[in-house]
Amino acid sequence: RWNAMSTAKVAITVDEQLLKLVDRWVTLGRYPNRSQAIQAAVREKVERWKHTRLAEELAKLNPKEERALAEENFSGESWPEF
């Protein structure tokens, strides 16, 4: 989660059509200002990237090896099939 930490002012170059869309969001009341609209978009992109990275790392795991490791210390019922 994102905390209300200190912020930094940055200057960016944005495509005019994209900026018009951001301004429309502000006009419609979706965001109070451009800054918060752009922060939300960047935040969403970062969160999506994190989930993509997690999925990439999980895909590298070998289910049989993971099961064997888990069963080394498991003394209960059997594991469900994958």
Short mmCIF file of C-alpha atoms in Angstrom, two decimals:
data_model
loop_
_atom_site.label_atom_id
_atom_site.label_comp_id
_atom_site.label_asym_id
_atom_site.label_seq_id
_atom_site.Cartn_x
_atom_site.Cartn_y
_atom_site.Cartn_z
CA ARG A 1 0.00 0.00 0.00
CA TRP A 2 0.96 3.59 -0.56
CA ASN A 3 1.38 5.81 2.45
CA ALA A 4 0.95 9.56 2.58
CA MET A 5 4.67 10.21 2.54
CA SER A 6 6.52 13.25 1.38
CA THR A 7 6.06 14.22 -2.23
CA ALA A 8 8.41 15.63 -4.82
CA LYS A 9 7.57 18.02 -7.60
CA VAL A 10 8.59 16.84 -11.07
CA ALA A 11 8.21 18.20 -14.56
CA ILE A 12 7.03 15.79 -17.26
CA THR A 13 6.19 15.99 -20.92
CA VAL A 14 2.78 14.54 -21.75
CA ASP A 15 1.08 13.95 -25.08
CA GLU A 16 -1.62 16.60 -25.61
CA GLN A 17 -4.38 14.03 -26.16
CA LEU A 18 -3.42 12.27 -22.94
CA LEU A 19 -3.43 15.54 -21.05
CA LYS A 20 -6.90 16.34 -22.41
CA LEU A 21 -8.11 13.02 -21.04
CA VAL A 22 -6.58 13.77 -17.63
CA ASP A 23 -8.22 17.20 -17.67
CA ARG A 24 -11.55 15.55 -18.52
CA TRP A 25 -11.21 13.26 -15.49
CA VAL A 26 -10.64 16.33 -13.34
CA THR A 27 -13.60 18.18 -14.90
CA LEU A 28 -15.83 15.15 -14.27
CA GLY A 29 -14.69 15.06 -10.65
CA ARG A 30 -12.89 11.73 -10.83
CA TYR A 31 -9.81 13.45 -9.41
CA PRO A 32 -9.43 16.81 -7.69
CA ASN A 33 -6.52 17.87 -9.90
CA ARG A 34 -4.06 16.79 -12.59
CA SER A 35 -1.41 15.87 -10.06
CA GLN A 36 -3.60 13.36 -8.25
CA ALA A 37 -4.90 11.89 -11.51
CA ILE A 38 -1.36 11.30 -12.78
CA GLN A 39 -0.24 9.93 -9.38
CA ALA A 40 -3.13 7.45 -9.47
CA ALA A 41 -2.19 6.34 -12.99
CA VAL A 42 1.46 5.84 -12.05
CA ARG A 43 0.48 4.02 -8.85
CA GLU A 44 -1.81 1.66 -10.80
CA LYS A 45 0.94 0.93 -13.32
CA VAL A 46 3.42 0.15 -10.54
CA GLU A 47 0.92 -2.19 -8.84
CA ARG A 48 0.27 -4.01 -12.12
CA TRP A 49 4.00 -4.35 -12.69
CA LYS A 50 4.41 -5.85 -9.21
CA HIS A 51 1.70 -8.43 -9.91
CA THR A 52 3.26 -9.26 -13.26
CA ARG A 53 6.67 -9.75 -11.62
CA LEU A 54 5.12 -12.00 -8.98
CA ALA A 55 3.45 -14.11 -11.68
CA GLU A 56 6.75 -14.35 -13.56
CA GLU A 57 8.55 -15.55 -10.44
CA LEU A 58 5.82 -18.04 -9.58
CA ALA A 59 5.99 -19.47 -13.09
CA LYS A 60 9.63 -20.34 -12.46
CA LEU A 61 8.71 -22.66 -9.59
CA ASN A 62 8.57 -26.40 -10.11
CA PRO A 63 5.37 -27.72 -8.47
CA LYS A 64 6.88 -31.15 -7.73
CA GLU A 65 9.93 -29.64 -6.05
CA GLU A 66 7.80 -27.20 -4.05
CA ARG A 67 5.51 -30.02 -2.94
CA ALA A 68 8.48 -32.14 -1.86
CA LEU A 69 9.90 -29.24 0.15
CA ALA A 70 6.54 -28.59 1.81
CA GLU A 71 6.04 -32.25 2.66
CA GLU A 72 9.40 -32.48 4.41
CA ASN A 73 7.84 -30.81 7.44
CA PHE A 74 4.20 -31.71 6.85
CA SER A 75 2.62 -34.24 9.20
CA GLY A 76 -1.06 -33.92 8.45
CA GLU A 77 -3.52 -34.80 5.77
CA SER A 78 -2.47 -35.31 2.17
CA TRP A 79 -2.08 -32.32 -0.14
CA PRO A 80 -4.75 -31.57 -2.71
CA GLU A 81 -3.94 -32.28 -6.33
CA PHE A 82 -2.76 -29.32 -8.43
#
